[in-house]
XYZ file of C-alpha atoms in Angstrom:
774
model
C -72.427 -71.475 -21.395
C -70.256 -70.371 -23.859
C -69.837 -67.092 -22.325
C -68.552 -68.830 -19.557
C -66.118 -71.151 -20.963
C -64.097 -68.422 -22.254
C -63.867 -66.388 -19.016
C -62.636 -69.811 -17.934
C -59.815 -70.041 -20.408
C -58.570 -66.672 -20.151
C -58.362 -67.162 -16.472
C -56.157 -69.955 -17.353
C -53.992 -68.268 -19.672
C -53.209 -65.656 -17.802
C -52.331 -67.790 -14.843
C -50.344 -69.627 -17.345
C -48.583 -66.548 -17.768
C -48.087 -65.457 -14.837
C -46.648 -69.090 -13.927
C -44.029 -68.910 -16.617
C -43.446 -65.422 -15.383
C -42.958 -66.686 -12.031
C -40.428 -69.552 -13.263
C -38.327 -67.321 -15.954
C -37.329 -65.077 -13.079
C -36.886 -67.832 -10.176
C -34.612 -69.818 -12.959
C -31.272 -67.429 -12.176
C -30.577 -68.595 -8.616
C -27.196 -69.141 -9.005
C -26.556 -66.467 -11.508
C -27.738 -64.172 -8.148
C -26.079 -66.298 -6.509
C -22.942 -65.824 -8.345
C -23.249 -61.688 -8.448
C -23.407 -61.627 -5.107
C -20.675 -62.884 -4.270
C -18.809 -60.781 -6.160
C -20.602 -57.917 -4.438
C -19.561 -59.298 -0.752
C -15.986 -59.530 -2.768
C -15.779 -55.806 -4.238
C -17.389 -53.992 -1.052
C -15.131 -56.246 1.025
C -12.148 -54.731 -1.287
C -13.502 -51.409 -0.347
C -12.587 -52.245 2.683
C -9.595 -53.703 2.150
C -8.440 -50.238 0.297
C -10.781 -47.519 2.705
C -10.929 -49.114 6.240
C -14.075 -48.256 6.964
C -16.373 -50.575 9.233
C -19.402 -49.608 7.677
C -18.723 -52.341 3.728
C -18.252 -54.377 6.385
C -21.927 -54.104 7.225
C -23.062 -54.340 3.431
C -21.097 -57.109 2.931
C -22.880 -58.818 6.020
C -26.155 -57.806 4.529
C -24.982 -59.441 0.669
C -24.516 -62.206 2.231
C -27.679 -62.105 5.238
C -30.047 -60.798 1.620
C -28.357 -63.656 -0.751
C -28.840 -66.502 1.947
C -32.292 -65.382 1.943
C -33.079 -65.246 -1.883
C -32.040 -68.487 -2.317
C -33.807 -69.796 0.545
C -37.050 -68.064 -0.721
C -35.860 -69.936 -4.538
C -35.992 -73.432 -3.614
C -38.920 -73.137 -1.847
C -40.636 -72.257 -4.832
C -38.781 -74.503 -7.376
C -40.295 -77.313 -4.393
C -44.109 -76.135 -4.627
C -46.751 -77.283 -6.149
C -48.136 -74.450 -8.889
C -49.797 -76.958 -11.151
C -52.757 -75.064 -8.965
C -51.491 -72.063 -7.679
C -54.569 -68.924 -7.431
C -53.524 -65.525 -9.359
C -53.218 -64.902 -5.557
C -50.577 -67.142 -4.710
C -48.265 -66.196 -7.908
C -49.247 -62.593 -6.236
C -47.379 -63.575 -3.508
C -44.644 -65.535 -4.805
C -43.986 -62.454 -6.896
C -43.974 -60.064 -4.088
C -41.511 -62.932 -2.800
C -38.899 -62.113 -5.071
C -39.007 -58.404 -4.780
C -38.309 -57.908 -1.911
C -34.817 -60.064 -2.466
C -34.544 -58.293 -5.081
C -35.694 -55.075 -4.094
C -33.447 -54.734 -0.634
C -30.282 -55.753 -2.881
C -30.452 -52.986 -5.248
C -31.254 -50.816 -2.654
C -28.009 -51.718 -0.837
C -26.353 -51.052 -4.266
C -27.963 -47.981 -4.412
C -27.404 -46.783 -0.806
C -23.277 -48.094 -1.288
C -22.952 -45.946 -4.600
C -24.780 -43.135 -1.630
C -21.880 -43.956 1.211
C -18.928 -43.773 -1.043
C -19.695 -40.702 -3.011
C -21.889 -38.827 -0.955
C -20.724 -39.899 2.487
C -17.638 -40.787 2.877
C -15.905 -38.960 -0.782
C -13.637 -42.079 -0.857
C -12.850 -41.809 -5.337
C -11.509 -45.883 -5.441
C -14.742 -46.574 -3.117
C -16.889 -44.423 -5.037
C -15.580 -46.154 -8.321
C -16.282 -49.948 -7.305
C -19.479 -48.638 -6.109
C -20.956 -47.791 -9.397
C -19.054 -50.312 -11.475
C -21.171 -52.577 -9.171
C -24.306 -50.987 -9.511
C -23.572 -50.332 -12.824
C -22.964 -54.673 -13.519
C -26.449 -55.114 -11.600
C -28.511 -52.893 -13.665
C -27.224 -54.152 -17.236
C -28.898 -57.705 -16.245
C -31.692 -56.440 -15.166
C -33.772 -56.047 -17.699
C -32.595 -59.347 -19.560
C -33.219 -61.234 -16.502
C -36.248 -60.082 -14.707
C -38.413 -58.451 -17.960
C -41.449 -60.881 -17.735
C -42.258 -58.486 -13.867
C -43.065 -54.870 -14.708
C -43.136 -54.991 -10.789
C -40.310 -55.879 -10.513
C -38.119 -54.070 -13.296
C -39.840 -50.568 -11.943
C -39.024 -51.941 -8.464
C -34.791 -52.463 -8.526
C -34.345 -49.857 -10.948
C -35.278 -47.051 -8.633
C -33.641 -49.183 -6.027
C -30.389 -48.640 -7.752
C -31.097 -45.331 -9.644
C -33.375 -43.210 -6.672
C -30.012 -44.190 -4.074
C -27.590 -42.509 -7.038
C -30.660 -39.246 -7.842
C -30.394 -38.315 -4.150
C -26.417 -37.946 -4.249
C -26.015 -35.857 -7.071
C -28.906 -33.598 -5.700
C -26.910 -33.139 -2.759
C -23.496 -33.130 -4.923
C -24.865 -30.111 -5.684
C -23.693 -27.896 -9.003
C -24.988 -28.541 -12.108
C -23.083 -30.742 -12.828
C -23.646 -33.069 -10.712
C -27.749 -31.915 -11.032
C -27.884 -32.474 -14.677
C -26.219 -36.330 -14.275
C -29.107 -36.641 -11.442
C -31.854 -35.424 -14.423
C -29.761 -37.793 -16.826
C -30.957 -40.693 -14.931
C -34.845 -39.910 -15.357
C -34.853 -40.731 -19.158
C -32.429 -43.871 -17.885
C -34.926 -45.741 -15.670
C -37.294 -45.227 -17.976
C -35.234 -46.339 -20.858
C -34.820 -49.805 -18.776
C -38.802 -50.078 -18.096
C -39.581 -49.579 -21.784
C -36.680 -51.949 -22.890
C -38.402 -54.122 -20.656
C -42.176 -53.848 -22.171
C -41.565 -54.225 -24.718
C -39.845 -57.214 -24.418
C -42.764 -58.024 -22.479
C -45.264 -57.306 -24.753
C -43.641 -58.699 -27.357
C -42.800 -62.298 -25.913
C -46.640 -62.415 -23.972
C -48.636 -61.581 -27.283
C -46.850 -64.023 -29.367
C -47.514 -66.495 -26.335
C -51.338 -65.535 -26.719
C -51.480 -64.669 -30.712
C -52.628 -61.513 -29.500
C -50.480 -59.865 -32.361
C -50.116 -60.133 -36.218
C -46.760 -61.891 -36.262
C -45.429 -60.228 -38.469
C -46.598 -57.167 -35.601
C -44.827 -59.047 -33.240
C -41.297 -59.418 -34.890
C -40.836 -55.878 -35.597
C -41.620 -55.087 -31.792
C -39.564 -57.811 -31.004
C -36.686 -56.559 -32.893
C -36.323 -53.402 -31.814
C -36.878 -54.737 -28.602
C -33.607 -57.174 -29.090
C -32.144 -55.026 -31.089
C -32.061 -51.958 -28.315
C -30.650 -54.095 -25.539
C -27.198 -53.010 -24.451
C -26.107 -56.662 -24.416
C -25.861 -59.305 -27.276
C -28.391 -62.374 -27.332
C -28.192 -65.290 -28.518
C -31.380 -67.864 -28.452
C -30.590 -71.602 -29.243
C -32.323 -74.415 -29.314
C -32.305 -78.089 -28.693
C -29.887 -79.164 -31.345
C -27.467 -75.447 -30.829
C -28.994 -73.834 -33.572
C -29.610 -70.008 -33.165
C -33.127 -69.095 -33.753
C -32.968 -65.491 -32.219
C -29.878 -62.969 -32.868
C -29.909 -58.926 -31.879
C -27.179 -57.196 -33.312
C -25.086 -56.502 -30.592
C -24.599 -59.859 -30.201
C -23.346 -60.195 -34.192
C -21.102 -56.956 -33.710
C -19.615 -58.574 -31.038
C -18.959 -61.749 -32.808
C -17.808 -60.305 -35.958
C -20.697 -60.014 -37.709
C -22.496 -56.742 -39.523
C -26.788 -57.820 -38.865
C -27.937 -60.631 -37.148
C -29.522 -62.321 -39.770
C -26.257 -63.922 -40.622
C -26.882 -65.355 -37.244
C -29.687 -67.395 -37.785
C -30.699 -70.028 -38.665
C -27.003 -71.648 -38.240
C -25.275 -74.547 -35.322
C -22.374 -73.672 -33.233
C -19.773 -75.333 -34.752
C -20.598 -72.853 -38.492
C -20.818 -70.048 -36.548
C -17.398 -70.340 -35.041
C -16.213 -71.021 -38.184
C -17.306 -67.644 -40.066
C -16.447 -65.748 -37.864
C -12.829 -67.376 -37.637
C -13.097 -67.256 -41.848
C -13.951 -63.823 -40.775
C -10.222 -62.622 -39.119
C -11.337 -62.002 -35.653
C -9.968 -64.806 -33.521
C -7.479 -67.237 -33.967
C -7.241 -70.940 -33.240
C -6.862 -71.323 -29.677
C -9.300 -68.004 -29.124
C -11.799 -69.734 -31.016
C -11.521 -72.629 -29.043
C -11.764 -71.411 -26.302
C -15.329 -69.738 -26.859
C -16.320 -73.335 -28.073
C -15.341 -75.405 -25.533
C -17.135 -72.071 -22.821
C -19.931 -72.069 -25.214
C -20.864 -75.948 -24.910
C -19.799 -75.999 -21.395
C -23.080 -72.950 -21.013
C -26.090 -74.586 -23.338
C -25.241 -77.887 -21.893
C -26.222 -76.599 -18.536
C -22.674 -77.059 -17.045
C -22.477 -73.301 -16.127
C -24.280 -70.372 -16.459
C -21.588 -67.575 -16.683
C -18.531 -67.956 -17.836
C -15.881 -65.005 -19.235
C -13.632 -64.386 -22.632
C -11.547 -62.196 -23.575
C -11.009 -61.705 -27.232
C -7.966 -60.785 -29.156
C -8.035 -57.447 -29.250
C -8.839 -58.289 -25.803
C -12.410 -57.217 -24.684
C -13.794 -58.926 -21.663
C -17.262 -60.296 -22.063
C -19.780 -62.353 -19.836
C -21.923 -65.424 -21.112
C -25.334 -65.504 -18.662
C -27.089 -68.831 -20.137
C -30.799 -69.015 -18.864
C -32.395 -72.729 -19.771
C -35.100 -72.894 -20.678
C -36.381 -76.999 -21.683
C -38.968 -75.274 -24.190
C -38.109 -73.514 -26.126
C -34.255 -73.897 -25.851
C -30.969 -71.597 -24.096
C -31.242 -68.053 -23.975
C -27.467 -66.403 -23.953
C -26.316 -63.546 -22.670
C -23.654 -61.511 -23.896
C -22.230 -58.306 -22.296
C -18.727 -56.527 -22.902
C -17.598 -55.786 -19.448
C -14.448 -54.841 -20.361
C -14.494 -51.087 -17.915
C -15.802 -53.768 -14.962
C -12.577 -56.123 -15.949
C -10.524 -52.729 -16.275
C -11.291 -51.265 -12.814
C -10.920 -55.116 -11.365
C -7.438 -55.259 -12.340
C -7.092 -51.880 -11.117
C -7.843 -52.589 -8.042
C -6.111 -55.753 -8.557
C -2.510 -53.741 -9.570
C -3.220 -51.573 -6.674
C -3.242 -54.065 -4.020
C -0.066 -55.257 -5.174
C 2.143 -52.736 -6.621
C 3.380 -49.513 -5.064
C 0.938 -46.697 -6.868
C 4.119 -43.736 -6.646
C 7.284 -46.592 -8.271
C 4.940 -49.426 -10.076
C 7.194 -51.952 -7.765
C 5.944 -54.359 -6.214
C 5.048 -53.558 -2.781
C 5.295 -56.170 0.694
C 2.359 -58.253 -0.252
C 3.267 -58.924 -3.583
C 6.834 -59.030 -3.364
C 6.518 -61.934 -0.095
C 4.110 -63.968 -2.481
C 7.545 -63.408 -5.193
C 10.378 -64.514 -2.860
C 8.807 -67.286 -1.173
C 9.078 -69.202 -4.804
C 12.355 -67.228 -5.859
C 15.212 -69.784 -4.453
C 12.999 -72.009 -6.848
C 14.222 -70.118 -9.994
C 18.260 -71.048 -8.783
C 20.744 -74.109 -9.211
C 21.671 -76.018 -6.394
C 24.381 -74.087 -4.270
C 23.148 -70.958 -5.289
C 23.665 -67.506 -2.962
C 20.083 -65.480 -1.919
C 21.312 -62.187 -0.838
C 18.661 -60.058 0.682
C 19.290 -55.559 0.720
C 17.152 -53.282 2.708
C 18.136 -50.191 1.198
C 17.634 -46.856 2.881
C 17.913 -43.362 0.977
C 19.457 -41.020 3.406
C 17.717 -37.376 4.220
C 14.058 -37.584 1.898
C 12.571 -35.835 4.122
C 15.012 -33.056 4.169
C 14.683 -33.104 -0.318
C 10.488 -33.346 0.985
C 10.953 -29.705 3.137
C 13.476 -28.091 1.010
C 11.722 -28.644 -2.911
C 8.604 -30.002 -1.918
C 7.069 -33.685 -1.753
C 6.573 -33.450 -5.712
C 10.722 -33.485 -6.362
C 10.433 -35.826 -3.624
C 8.231 -38.540 -5.236
C 9.755 -37.592 -8.838
C 13.370 -38.579 -7.162
C 11.329 -41.917 -5.486
C 10.461 -42.957 -8.787
C 14.076 -41.602 -10.550
C 15.705 -44.398 -7.350
C 13.270 -46.584 -8.546
C 14.308 -46.842 -12.290
C 17.914 -46.996 -10.718
C 17.500 -49.163 -8.407
C 16.249 -51.631 -11.148
C 18.939 -51.282 -13.760
C 21.228 -52.473 -11.390
C 24.083 -55.570 -11.774
C 22.269 -57.922 -10.296
C 21.028 -61.855 -11.233
C 17.577 -62.659 -11.201
C 16.959 -59.188 -9.164
C 13.802 -59.076 -7.886
C 12.689 -55.021 -6.778
C 10.109 -53.577 -4.518
C 9.108 -50.513 -1.997
C 8.227 -50.930 1.316
C 7.430 -47.733 2.801
C 8.445 -43.844 2.580
C 12.090 -44.392 2.031
C 12.697 -47.991 1.758
C 13.253 -50.797 -0.769
C 14.391 -53.858 -1.105
C 16.151 -55.912 -3.370
C 16.322 -60.009 -3.558
C 18.837 -61.205 -6.234
C 21.103 -63.963 -6.324
C 24.960 -65.330 -7.290
C 27.795 -68.025 -6.662
C 29.502 -67.445 -3.768
C 29.921 -65.631 -1.338
C 32.093 -63.587 -2.774
C 30.295 -62.371 -5.930
C 27.765 -61.413 -3.112
C 29.673 -58.691 -2.096
C 30.750 -57.392 -5.062
C 27.224 -57.100 -6.496
C 26.591 -55.451 -3.264
C 29.227 -52.920 -3.932
C 27.959 -52.704 -7.389
C 24.758 -51.733 -6.359
C 25.461 -49.089 -3.955
C 27.451 -47.568 -6.031
C 24.981 -47.598 -8.930
C 21.345 -46.097 -6.335
C 24.504 -43.540 -4.570
C 25.121 -40.301 -6.127
C 23.634 -37.850 -7.711
C 19.932 -36.970 -8.835
C 18.799 -34.118 -11.504
C 14.872 -34.100 -11.118
C 12.664 -31.479 -12.704
C 16.190 -29.425 -13.300
C 16.747 -29.821 -9.149
C 20.202 -31.570 -9.432
C 20.054 -33.207 -5.704
C 22.732 -35.525 -3.451
C 21.790 -38.438 -2.065
C 22.604 -41.020 0.070
C 22.363 -44.296 1.305
C 22.434 -46.825 3.787
C 22.012 -50.821 3.474
C 21.631 -53.594 5.775
C 22.412 -57.237 3.942
C 21.362 -60.853 4.413
C 23.118 -63.819 2.411
C 22.198 -67.647 2.603
C 22.322 -70.932 0.946
C 19.249 -70.854 -1.749
C 18.497 -74.108 0.336
C 18.407 -72.744 3.495
C 16.490 -69.073 2.219
C 13.552 -68.330 4.639
C 12.154 -64.714 4.041
C 10.656 -63.521 7.263
C 14.080 -64.241 9.107
C 16.647 -62.124 6.015
C 14.293 -59.601 5.959
C 15.330 -59.183 9.841
C 18.349 -60.042 10.198
C 19.395 -57.506 7.268
C 17.315 -54.624 9.593
C 20.034 -55.225 12.481
C 22.190 -55.525 9.357
C 20.848 -52.061 8.303
C 21.070 -50.289 11.867
C 25.244 -51.096 12.323
C 25.488 -49.138 8.884
C 23.534 -46.582 10.007
C 25.538 -46.549 13.056
C 29.144 -47.877 12.712
C 30.274 -48.627 9.012
C 31.996 -45.657 7.291
C 30.873 -48.074 3.502
C 26.965 -47.085 4.276
C 26.991 -51.309 4.607
C 26.647 -53.861 6.298
C 26.497 -57.927 6.171
C 24.568 -59.235 8.687
C 26.438 -62.149 11.301
C 26.077 -63.899 13.894
C 27.273 -61.050 16.459
C 24.649 -58.758 15.586
C 21.515 -61.161 16.231
C 23.512 -61.548 19.751
C 23.502 -57.855 20.129
C 20.145 -57.255 19.110
C 18.902 -59.557 21.338
C 21.108 -58.896 24.693
C 19.582 -54.928 23.934
C 15.984 -56.473 23.639
C 16.802 -58.412 27.067
C 18.552 -55.187 28.781
C 15.278 -52.937 27.540
C 12.924 -55.343 29.023
C 15.171 -55.505 32.385
C 15.086 -51.738 32.575
C 11.478 -51.266 31.561
C 10.989 -53.321 35.470
C 13.430 -51.461 37.048
C 12.071 -48.440 36.688
C 8.668 -50.113 36.521
C 9.588 -52.045 40.338
C 12.393 -48.313 41.375
C 15.290 -49.813 41.104
C 17.123 -47.324 39.443
C 18.815 -44.819 42.230
C 20.080 -41.194 42.363
C 23.477 -40.632 43.315
C 24.995 -36.608 43.222
C 27.818 -34.502 42.195
C 28.641 -31.461 44.599
C 28.531 -28.516 42.394
C 30.956 -25.690 44.655
C 30.867 -21.962 44.712
C 34.283 -20.683 43.058
C 35.067 -17.688 45.700
C 33.787 -19.316 49.138
C 34.996 -22.969 47.875
C 31.146 -23.719 49.732
C 29.079 -26.739 48.092
C 26.194 -24.873 46.981
C 23.723 -27.471 45.050
C 24.123 -31.222 43.637
C 23.191 -32.303 40.118
C 21.104 -35.717 40.568
C 22.037 -38.086 38.181
C 20.639 -41.590 37.782
C 22.283 -44.898 38.555
C 21.034 -48.221 37.261
C 23.312 -51.369 39.185
C 21.841 -53.972 37.103
C 21.745 -57.283 39.247
C 23.603 -59.930 36.483
C 25.473 -57.458 34.414
C 26.411 -54.128 37.204
C 26.742 -50.714 36.847
C 25.283 -49.865 33.530
C 27.102 -46.425 32.273
C 23.463 -43.961 31.291
C 25.063 -42.976 28.191
C 23.475 -46.823 27.503
C 20.379 -47.196 29.299
C 18.792 -42.955 29.079
C 18.901 -43.554 25.243
C 17.210 -46.519 25.523
C 14.941 -45.352 28.090
C 13.673 -42.909 25.782
C 13.520 -44.902 22.669
C 11.101 -46.917 24.476
C 9.213 -44.061 25.460
C 10.548 -44.262 29.439
C 12.286 -41.301 29.776
C 9.397 -38.954 31.519
C 8.382 -42.463 34.083
C 12.473 -42.094 34.225
C 12.802 -38.377 35.250
C 10.108 -38.481 37.050
C 11.429 -41.084 39.682
C 14.590 -39.101 39.308
C 12.209 -35.718 40.521
C 10.941 -37.552 43.272
C 13.878 -38.286 45.067
C 15.424 -35.789 44.446
C 13.612 -33.229 46.321
C 12.625 -35.828 48.802
C 16.787 -36.299 50.033
C 16.957 -32.424 49.005
C 13.959 -31.801 52.320
C 16.699 -34.357 54.603
C 19.401 -31.033 53.745
C 17.727 -28.406 55.834
C 17.308 -26.161 52.277
C 21.713 -26.213 52.957
C 22.016 -26.993 49.195
C 20.265 -26.561 46.461
C 19.910 -29.843 43.523
C 19.560 -29.913 40.087
C 18.192 -32.151 37.924
C 17.603 -32.765 34.322
C 14.705 -33.315 30.820
C 14.938 -34.571 28.038
C 12.917 -33.621 25.323
C 10.217 -35.008 25.902
C 9.543 -34.146 29.293
C 9.747 -30.996 28.047
C 6.792 -31.817 25.950
C 5.151 -32.719 28.714
C 2.902 -29.521 30.227
C 2.982 -32.141 33.473
C 5.802 -32.206 34.149
C 5.406 -28.656 35.262
C 2.592 -30.539 38.072
C 4.541 -33.438 38.637
C 7.434 -30.724 39.493
C 5.316 -28.334 41.533
C 3.534 -30.219 43.668
C 6.063 -32.964 44.666
C 7.671 -29.908 45.670
C 4.712 -28.876 48.301
C 4.329 -32.693 49.673
C 8.580 -32.200 50.828
C 7.393 -28.248 51.818
C 10.742 -27.035 49.511
C 11.398 -23.883 48.916
C 11.709 -23.665 44.697
C 14.299 -22.171 44.664
C 16.262 -24.958 46.048
C 15.151 -26.586 42.380
C 16.893 -26.266 39.606
C 16.040 -28.125 35.634
C 18.819 -28.252 33.454
C 17.935 -29.520 29.291
C 19.832 -29.059 26.912
C 20.587 -27.198 23.766
C 19.862 -30.767 21.689
C 16.382 -30.769 23.907
C 15.715 -26.980 23.232
C 15.625 -27.575 19.144
C 12.795 -29.501 19.165
C 9.755 -27.554 20.112
C 11.045 -24.333 20.716
C 6.874 -22.830 21.273
C 6.439 -25.450 23.422
C 9.888 -25.761 24.700
C 9.504 -22.684 25.655
C 6.260 -22.348 28.157
C 7.040 -25.471 30.075
C 10.212 -23.510 31.136
C 8.739 -19.925 31.269
C 5.685 -21.869 34.076
C 8.801 -23.679 36.193
C 11.152 -19.951 36.546
C 7.734 -18.010 37.159
C 6.948 -20.860 40.009
C 10.595 -19.857 41.604
C 12.293 -22.878 39.590
C 16.400 -21.940 38.317
C 16.640 -22.379 35.103
C 20.020 -23.813 33.499
C 21.367 -24.823 30.095
C 23.645 -27.841 30.350
C 26.712 -28.557 27.583
C 26.273 -24.897 27.241
C 28.586 -24.298 23.519
C 27.725 -28.024 21.882
C 24.414 -27.326 19.998
C 23.211 -25.075 17.908
C 22.204 -21.275 17.992
C 23.219 -20.790 21.532
C 23.220 -17.227 21.925
C 19.255 -17.313 19.976
C 17.970 -19.553 23.430
C 20.403 -17.717 25.712
C 18.275 -14.055 24.752
C 14.479 -16.168 24.136
C 14.372 -18.181 26.963
C 13.477 -18.149 30.647
C 17.587 -18.620 31.409
C 18.810 -18.366 34.754
C 22.255 -20.029 34.822
C 24.570 -21.055 32.027
C 26.818 -24.811 32.594
C 29.604 -24.538 30.495
C 31.198 -27.981 28.387
C 33.594 -29.411 29.682
C 34.833 -30.024 25.967
C 35.558 -25.832 27.053
C 38.006 -26.046 30.081
C 40.143 -29.383 28.758
C 43.192 -27.873 27.542
C 42.656 -23.837 28.837
C 45.590 -24.674 30.961
C 48.107 -25.557 27.627
C 46.408 -23.680 25.176
C 45.677 -20.338 25.289
C 42.708 -19.626 23.083
C 40.205 -21.867 24.861
C 41.143 -20.443 27.976
C 40.422 -16.762 25.985
C 36.557 -18.647 24.227
C 35.966 -19.394 27.620
C 37.172 -16.236 29.299
C 34.496 -14.288 26.683
C 31.468 -16.685 26.474
C 31.435 -16.610 31.042
C 32.169 -12.593 30.402
C 28.705 -12.891 27.718
C 26.879 -14.626 30.404
C 27.291 -12.046 32.612
C 26.416 -9.219 30.512
C 22.731 -10.908 30.355
C 22.515 -11.478 34.099
C 23.123 -15.248 33.825
C 25.008 -17.242 36.702
C 27.988 -19.921 35.405
C 28.530 -22.835 35.651
C 31.468 -25.002 34.841
C 31.470 -28.680 34.435
C 34.127 -30.792 34.011
C 37.073 -29.347 36.986
C 39.662 -31.753 37.243
C 42.607 -30.611 38.029
C 43.681 -27.490 40.368
C 45.620 -26.284 37.824
C 42.404 -25.549 36.161
C 40.557 -23.914 39.395
C 43.482 -21.487 39.420
C 42.544 -20.614 35.930
C 39.486 -19.994 36.623
C 39.503 -18.157 39.685
C 42.218 -15.660 38.556
C 40.987 -15.610 34.464
C 37.704 -16.595 34.149
C 35.594 -15.267 36.912
C 32.874 -18.067 36.582
C 31.157 -18.127 39.941
C 30.581 -22.231 39.843
C 32.582 -25.096 39.097
C 31.152 -29.556 39.067
C 33.443 -31.880 38.451
C 35.826 -34.666 39.821
C 38.258 -32.327 41.490
C 35.333 -31.296 43.936
C 34.083 -35.223 44.163
C 32.099 -37.206 42.570
C 28.878 -38.680 42.165
C 27.732 -39.776 45.966
C 24.478 -41.271 47.679
C 22.195 -38.932 49.954
C 23.346 -40.178 52.239
C 27.250 -39.480 52.104
C 25.902 -35.541 50.626
C 24.326 -35.155 54.575
C 27.424 -36.917 56.300
C 29.565 -33.799 54.531
C 26.924 -31.370 55.459
C 28.025 -31.595 59.146
C 32.037 -31.276 58.188
C 32.916 -27.575 57.486
C 33.183 -27.027 53.577
C 36.513 -25.721 53.469
C 37.370 -28.908 55.471
C 35.219 -31.299 53.020
C 36.836 -30.084 49.506
C 40.287 -29.817 51.195
C 40.097 -34.039 52.075
C 38.467 -34.500 49.151
C 41.115 -32.986 47.313
C 43.822 -34.908 49.074
C 42.439 -38.119 48.322
C 41.937 -36.879 44.519
C 45.844 -36.272 43.884
C 46.089 -39.310 46.020
C 44.312 -41.651 43.295
C 46.296 -39.366 40.565
C 49.578 -40.577 42.049
């Protein structure tokens, strides 16, 4: 009978211990929730920094896991376990372990993905910080269950072990091996704490042995630990907590009240009155149960995290953890999100936060000035001296911009070579003077690593009353002014005026109309004759795009063609001209050829070759009746690709001409390297050949050189009979083109003129042209 009673007593004691263990595990519901929120936020920050969608999946997994864990903890709190069996208690332990293990495995896999799979340094640092921050609380919060401690330790450390093994190399393998003693260290600390506490509850060991083991485990913890009784008196303290509070031994803390402890800390010189008052409020809130976690920054700028675990029977356990490294990493991440890493200036988002409250700091009636500053030739500097010198130049520029004489300046770097400066002035006149000073300060010569670099800047300026300050509108206005400064002004900066906005809106409307006109095929094609000098017969026509706007009338090609290039529509425009020109050429019964112009974008597109081939076949036109004209500016973009496109066209039988010859760069090298059949000399060469003998000699030299290279020559811009006579007598070019022999005309007019003898038609054109001149 006595043996049965003893067995029942031991069984009841065992169940009681298991129930205490479970309640200790489930007592951290709020702490687990806050930790998971930090994990989710940090994971999303990694996603914002790297842009990898896998981190969104991790954040979602953390969120779903914590929902399950909170639901499980709530169910445990509501369950009646007074008559629970060992199997029931074990079931609750496994339910807790499953949630905790899932979280730890996610942390381990997060480190594996960041370090090994994606190899992103920022993501790796943040992931390791999250994992380490979660590991340090593992022993003190879960030591009562060896299964939980082992499961959570393996969940976090196993992926890290595999990561370092897969990375390879002696150093990484050494790190992997160091994880093993760290794992056993965690188990040892948890085991010591568990054994010490359980032995004390069961009375199986002498009080001295329990105290020694407890002290060994307690003082071996990396966290500080304080246990307060219900009167807020310290009953247990470890060495780490004593050091954190400025004491030499934990015995100096034991038996003291919270107030006495804080007074001693202040007498030791470690805390100011303000710091001590803040610490007092925080600890009281933790001990009273109004908070379970809080942070404190010491006068020495150390960051501590306090976690309170209340126990109705024994008081409150306060765990103190030094999280300075984590706080510094978070601060660095926050700084990287708000400031430019190269110059240290606020980035776009941080500048917006500052600027939106900027007018509140100004006096009534003040003027706000927003300058958008653009550095000229930064790419050239990088190409010449290297990106390291380019980065140093940007830092030097930022320093000089920060030193400008302006009232309350706010400076930001928005892009590679774009800076924004916001300041104030008492009047519009003072604002303009300040802009002049800024421009004079930041432009000029910089000495960077022994290199003297001369840079220029352009700036757009927007000025508004502080009461009417609106950042987005001012920035857009400053950008418009910057565009004007780059195109029109000599002083390198311009102030926004309303006409700029009107011009911008008109241009935007014209762009929309151009897009619609190209899509609808509303643009037309006109043809200017190209005449043989010897026979005075029209041998071909140049196809020229024309746009007759329904509201604004004829729009100059000099305006809408650059606009089409800017909008990325130039290839569609070219295609429509090619198709129309070849179709019209088929109506001319192969009596004359047609030439079309190709842009630089067209020359980068191999599809243009296929378009020309298919259109020629569709209308049954011989390839030699088509000539493509390219300018030197179009060729210089990518000579290799351009040469390939032109060579393929020439091999097919299409003629290739260099248009506006002599106005670009390296003209002779183009004649040598590219598959050219004709040279079209720019009109600027014949403008004054009647009056200027040097121009005549230069023109004759170009024609002679082209002939020696086996190229035919067309001279553009012929307008007078005197020019025609000189060309016929002295120059020796085969073809001419200009108003003397006819302006651009429609395809129908070309068809009508084909039935008239060429000599009579050209004489009639000359006569009509002469009458117009008179």
